[in-house]
Coordinates of C-alpha atoms in Angstrom, one line a residue:
X1347 CA 127.2 20.5 92.4
X1348 CA 125.6 17.1 91.9
X1349 CA 121.9 17.1 92.6
X1350 CA 121.4 13.3 92.0
X1351 CA 119.2 11.4 94.4
X1352 CA 116.4 11.9 96.7
X1353 CA 116.2 15.4 98.1
X1354 CA 113.8 15.7 101.0
X1355 CA 112.1 19.1 101.5
X1356 CA 112.1 18.8 105.3
X1357 CA 109.0 19.6 107.4
X1358 CA 109.2 22.2 110.1
X1359 CA 107.9 20.6 113.4
X1360 CA 105.6 22.8 115.5
X1361 CA 104.3 22.4 119.0
X1362 CA 100.5 22.7 119.5
X1363 CA 101.0 26.4 120.3
X1364 CA 102.9 27.0 117.0
X1365 CA 106.4 27.1 118.4
X1366 CA 109.2 25.6 116.3
X1367 CA 110.5 22.3 117.8
X1368 CA 114.2 22.2 116.9
X1369 CA 114.8 19.0 118.9
X1370 CA 112.2 17.2 116.8
X1371 CA 113.7 18.7 113.6
X1372 CA 117.0 17.1 114.6
X1373 CA 115.3 13.7 115.0
X1374 CA 113.7 14.1 111.6
X1375 CA 117.0 14.8 110.0
X1376 CA 118.8 11.9 111.8
X1377 CA 116.0 9.5 110.6
X1378 CA 116.3 10.7 107.0
X1379 CA 120.1 10.3 107.1
X1380 CA 119.7 6.8 108.5
X1381 CA 117.2 6.0 105.7
X1382 CA 119.6 7.0 102.9
X1383 CA 118.2 10.2 101.4
X1384 CA 120.8 12.1 99.4
X1385 CA 120.1 15.7 100.3
X1386 CA 118.0 18.0 102.5
X1387 CA 116.1 21.1 101.5
X1388 CA 115.3 23.6 104.3
X1389 CA 112.7 26.3 103.7
X1390 CA 110.7 24.7 100.9
X1391 CA 106.9 24.6 100.6
X1392 CA 106.8 21.4 102.6
X1393 CA 108.6 23.2 105.4
X1394 CA 105.9 25.9 105.4
X1395 CA 108.4 28.7 104.8
X1396 CA 105.6 31.0 103.9
X1397 CA 104.2 30.7 107.4
X1398 CA 107.5 31.5 109.2
X1399 CA 108.9 34.9 110.0
X1400 CA 112.2 35.8 108.6
X1401 CA 114.0 35.4 111.9
X1402 CA 112.4 32.0 112.3
X1403 CA 113.6 31.0 108.9
X1404 CA 117.2 32.1 109.8
X1405 CA 117.0 30.2 113.1
X1406 CA 116.0 27.0 111.3
X1407 CA 118.8 27.4 108.7
X1408 CA 121.4 27.8 111.5
X1409 CA 120.1 24.8 113.4
X1410 CA 120.2 22.5 110.3
X1411 CA 123.6 23.7 109.4
X1412 CA 125.0 22.9 112.8
X1413 CA 123.1 19.6 113.0
X1414 CA 123.6 18.2 109.5
X1415 CA 126.5 20.0 107.8
X1416 CA 129.2 17.6 106.7
X1417 CA 127.0 14.5 106.9
X1418 CA 124.7 15.3 103.9
X1419 CA 124.4 18.1 101.3
X1420 CA 122.0 20.9 102.4
X1421 CA 120.0 23.3 100.2
X1422 CA 118.3 26.5 101.4
X1423 CA 115.0 27.7 100.1
X1424 CA 115.2 31.5 99.9
X1425 CA 111.9 32.4 98.3
X1426 CA 110.1 35.5 99.5
X1427 CA 107.9 38.2 98.1
X1428 CA 110.7 40.7 97.4
X1429 CA 114.2 40.4 96.0
X1430 CA 115.8 42.0 99.0
X1431 CA 114.3 39.5 101.4
X1432 CA 115.4 36.6 99.2
X1433 CA 118.9 38.1 99.1
X1434 CA 118.9 38.5 102.9
X1435 CA 117.9 34.9 103.4
X1436 CA 120.4 33.8 100.8
X1437 CA 123.3 35.6 102.4
X1438 CA 122.4 34.0 105.7
X1439 CA 122.3 30.6 104.2
X1440 CA 125.7 31.1 102.6
X1441 CA 127.2 32.3 105.9
X1442 CA 125.7 29.2 107.5
X1443 CA 127.6 27.1 104.9
X1444 CA 124.7 25.7 102.9
X1445 CA 125.8 24.0 99.7
X1446 CA 123.1 25.3 97.4
X1447 CA 120.0 27.4 97.2
X1448 CA 116.5 26.7 95.9
X1449 CA 115.2 29.7 93.8
X1450 CA 111.5 30.1 93.0
X1451 CA 109.6 33.0 91.5
X1452 CA 108.5 35.5 94.2
X1453 CA 104.9 34.7 95.1
X1454 CA 101.8 36.9 94.9
X1455 CA 103.4 39.8 93.1
X1456 CA 103.5 37.9 89.8
X1457 CA 106.6 39.4 88.1
X1458 CA 106.9 39.5 84.3
X1459 CA 109.5 37.2 82.8
X1460 CA 111.9 40.1 82.4
X1461 CA 111.4 41.0 86.1
X1462 CA 111.9 37.4 87.1
X1463 CA 115.1 37.2 85.1
X1464 CA 116.4 40.3 86.8
X1465 CA 115.4 38.9 90.2
X1466 CA 117.4 35.6 89.7
X1467 CA 120.3 37.4 88.1
X1468 CA 120.6 39.7 91.2
X1469 CA 120.5 36.6 93.4
X1470 CA 123.3 35.0 91.4
X1471 CA 125.4 38.1 91.3
X1472 CA 125.1 38.6 95.1
X1473 CA 125.4 35.0 96.3
X1474 CA 127.5 33.1 93.7
X1475 CA 126.1 29.7 94.9
X1476 CA 125.0 26.6 93.1
X1477 CA 121.2 26.9 92.6
X1478 CA 118.2 24.8 91.7
X1479 CA 115.4 26.6 90.0
X1480 CA 111.9 25.8 91.2
X1481 CA 109.1 26.1 88.7
X1482 CA 105.7 25.8 90.4
X1483 CA 103.4 28.4 88.9
X1484 CA 100.3 27.0 90.6
X1485 CA 101.9 28.1 93.9
X1486 CA 103.9 31.2 92.9
X1487 CA 101.6 32.6 90.2
X1488 CA 104.5 33.0 87.8
X1489 CA 105.9 30.4 85.3
X1490 CA 109.5 30.0 84.4
X1491 CA 109.3 30.0 80.6
X1492 CA 111.7 28.1 78.4
X1493 CA 112.9 31.5 77.1
X1494 CA 113.6 32.5 80.7
X1495 CA 115.7 29.4 81.2
X1496 CA 117.5 29.9 77.9
X1497 CA 118.4 33.4 79.1
X1498 CA 120.3 31.8 82.0
X1499 CA 122.7 29.8 79.9
X1500 CA 125.6 32.1 80.7
X1501 CA 124.9 31.6 84.4
X1502 CA 126.6 28.4 85.4
X1503 CA 125.4 28.5 89.0
X1504 CA 121.9 27.6 87.8
X1505 CA 122.5 23.9 87.6
X1506 CA 119.2 22.2 88.1
X1507 CA 115.4 22.7 87.9
X1508 CA 112.7 21.2 90.0
X1509 CA 109.8 21.0 87.6
X1510 CA 106.4 21.0 89.2
X1511 CA 104.0 22.1 86.4
X1512 CA 102.6 18.6 85.7
X1513 CA 103.1 19.2 82.0
X1514 CA 104.6 16.2 80.3
X1515 CA 105.2 18.3 77.2
X1516 CA 107.3 20.7 79.2
X1517 CA 109.2 17.9 81.0
X1518 CA 110.1 16.5 77.5
X1519 CA 111.4 19.9 76.5
X1520 CA 113.6 20.2 79.6
X1521 CA 114.8 16.6 79.2
X1522 CA 115.6 16.9 75.5
X1523 CA 116.6 20.5 75.0
X1524 CA 118.3 21.7 78.2
X1525 CA 120.3 18.7 79.5
X1526 CA 123.5 20.5 78.7
X1527 CA 122.4 23.4 80.9
X1528 CA 120.2 22.0 83.8
X1529 CA 119.9 18.8 85.7
X1530 CA 116.2 17.9 85.7
X1531 CA 114.6 17.1 89.1
X1532 CA 111.1 15.6 89.5
X1533 CA 108.8 18.0 91.3
X1534 CA 105.5 16.4 90.4
X1535 CA 105.4 13.3 92.6
X1536 CA 102.8 11.4 90.7
X1537 CA 104.9 11.6 87.5
X1538 CA 108.2 10.4 89.0
X1539 CA 108.5 7.3 86.9
X1540 CA 108.0 9.4 83.7
X1541 CA 110.7 11.8 84.9
X1542 CA 113.1 8.9 85.5
X1543 CA 112.4 7.3 82.2
X1544 CA 113.2 10.6 80.5
X1545 CA 116.6 10.9 82.2
X1546 CA 115.9 12.8 85.5
X1547 CA 118.4 11.7 88.2
X1548 CA 116.9 13.7 91.0
X1549 CA 113.6 13.8 92.9
X1550 CA 112.5 16.4 95.4
X1551 CA 109.7 14.5 97.1
X1552 CA 107.8 15.8 100.1
X1553 CA 106.6 12.3 101.0
X1554 CA 110.2 11.2 101.6
X1555 CA 109.8 12.8 105.0
X1556 CA 107.9 9.6 106.0
X1557 CA 108.5 7.2 103.1
X1558 CA 112.2 7.6 102.5
X1559 CA 112.9 3.9 102.0
X1560 CA 110.4 3.7 99.2
X1561 CA 111.8 6.8 97.5
X1562 CA 115.4 5.6 97.8
X1563 CA 114.4 2.2 96.4
X1564 CA 112.7 3.8 93.4
X1565 CA 115.7 6.0 92.7
X1566 CA 118.0 3.0 93.0
X1567 CA 115.9 0.9 90.6
X1568 CA 115.4 3.6 87.9
X1569 CA 118.5 5.7 88.1
X1570 CA 121.2 3.4 89.3
X1571 CA 120.1 0.0 88.1
X1572 CA 118.2 1.3 85.1
X1573 CA 115.6 -1.4 85.8
X1574 CA 112.4 0.2 84.8
X1575 CA 110.4 -3.0 85.2
X1576 CA 111.3 -3.1 88.9
X1577 CA 110.8 0.7 89.0
X1578 CA 107.3 0.5 87.6
X1579 CA 106.3 -2.0 90.3
X1580 CA 107.7 0.3 93.0
X1581 CA 106.0 3.3 91.4
X1582 CA 102.7 1.5 91.2
X1583 CA 102.9 0.8 95.0
X1584 CA 103.6 4.5 95.7
X1585 CA 101.1 5.9 93.3
X1586 CA 98.0 5.8 95.4
X1587 CA 99.8 7.8 98.1
X1588 CA 101.4 10.2 95.6
X1589 CA 98.0 10.8 93.9
X1590 CA 96.4 11.5 97.3
X1591 CA 99.2 14.0 98.1
X1592 CA 99.1 15.8 94.8
X1593 CA 95.4 15.9 94.4
X1594 CA 94.0 15.9 97.9
X1595 CA 94.3 19.6 98.6
X1596 CA 96.0 19.3 102.0
X1597 CA 99.6 18.5 101.1
X1598 CA 101.3 19.9 104.2
X1599 CA 98.8 18.4 106.6
X1600 CA 99.1 15.0 104.9
X1601 CA 102.9 15.0 105.0
X1602 CA 102.8 15.8 108.7
X1603 CA 100.3 13.1 109.4
X1604 CA 102.5 10.7 107.5
X1605 CA 105.3 11.6 109.8
X1606 CA 103.1 10.8 112.8
X1607 CA 102.1 7.4 111.4
X1608 CA 105.8 6.7 110.8
X1609 CA 106.5 7.2 114.5
X1610 CA 107.9 10.7 114.4
X1611 CA 105.1 13.3 115.2
X1612 CA 106.0 16.8 114.0
X1613 CA 102.9 18.6 115.1
X1614 CA 100.3 20.5 113.1
X1615 CA 100.6 22.8 110.1
X1616 CA 100.3 26.5 110.9
X1617 CA 97.1 28.4 110.3
X1618 CA 95.3 29.1 108.1
X1619 CA 95.9 25.4 107.3
X1620 CA 93.5 23.4 109.4
X1621 CA 93.8 19.9 110.9
X1622 CA 92.7 16.9 108.9
X1623 CA 89.2 15.5 109.6
X1624 CA 88.8 12.0 111.0
X1625 CA 87.6 10.9 107.6
X1626 CA 90.7 12.4 105.9
X1627 CA 92.9 10.7 108.5
X1628 CA 91.2 7.4 107.9
X1629 CA 91.6 7.5 104.2
X1630 CA 95.2 8.5 104.5
X1631 CA 96.0 5.8 107.0
X1632 CA 94.5 3.1 104.8
X1633 CA 96.6 4.3 101.9
X1634 CA 99.7 4.4 104.2
X1635 CA 99.1 1.0 105.7
X1636 CA 98.6 -0.7 102.3
X1637 CA 101.9 0.8 101.2
X1638 CA 104.2 0.0 104.1
X1639 CA 102.9 -3.5 104.7
X1640 CA 105.1 -4.5 101.7
X1641 CA 108.3 -3.2 103.3
X1642 CA 111.1 -5.7 103.7

């Protein structure tokens, strides 16, 4: 499995009453394909998987497989609070012909490293699918230690890692010590240039839901053309938006508002997340307008 490119963790569109809008999801996917992203992740944090019931998650997986399969690689996020539920979602994704799975630490229960290792080994044994690890301890409460990663060397299905700690030191370790084991994917948007400089060829970027052309252009400059002067200019344009998303405290709401400004409304985030204030919308729109006015 090649995880190169821009992987979009796709939003889940909701109506005002909270119902999932599959027709809108189809439009989002078609737009992303037209704009040149390289893969789709369904059931990631940006998709608010934690706010969906298990049956809703399965319904979204089925829809995306039917709508996108064969046109673009698709990856299923299968994280849950228990191993059994992750396995159930993973089996459903495999039956729906997903190409890979995204595996994070179960959230809230905070497993030890030994327990986390057993968890992912059980997933691998049961599913036998290409997998991207997702290390985001600020969300899950549990880090994926370097020793944990080392213990997976004999598990070839674990082929990539989305690294979202924000630690440059750890990114260096992954880039220098584990390249024979895992493909490094940027999961900290405001450090994307640093990831590309250190050899990452993959970026899982939530803002690509509404800024796909800029994401694809940055990937092209840094990874394909190896032109880091051009890449730095592109990254500098993106940085105010990426800083706002990473540090603004309302990531999902901002991503969805970005989709609205891009001409494809996807509805609100589910409670307990609340709508943006008018001041927050205004600040975001100014940042968005300053960025997209340079398109073309």
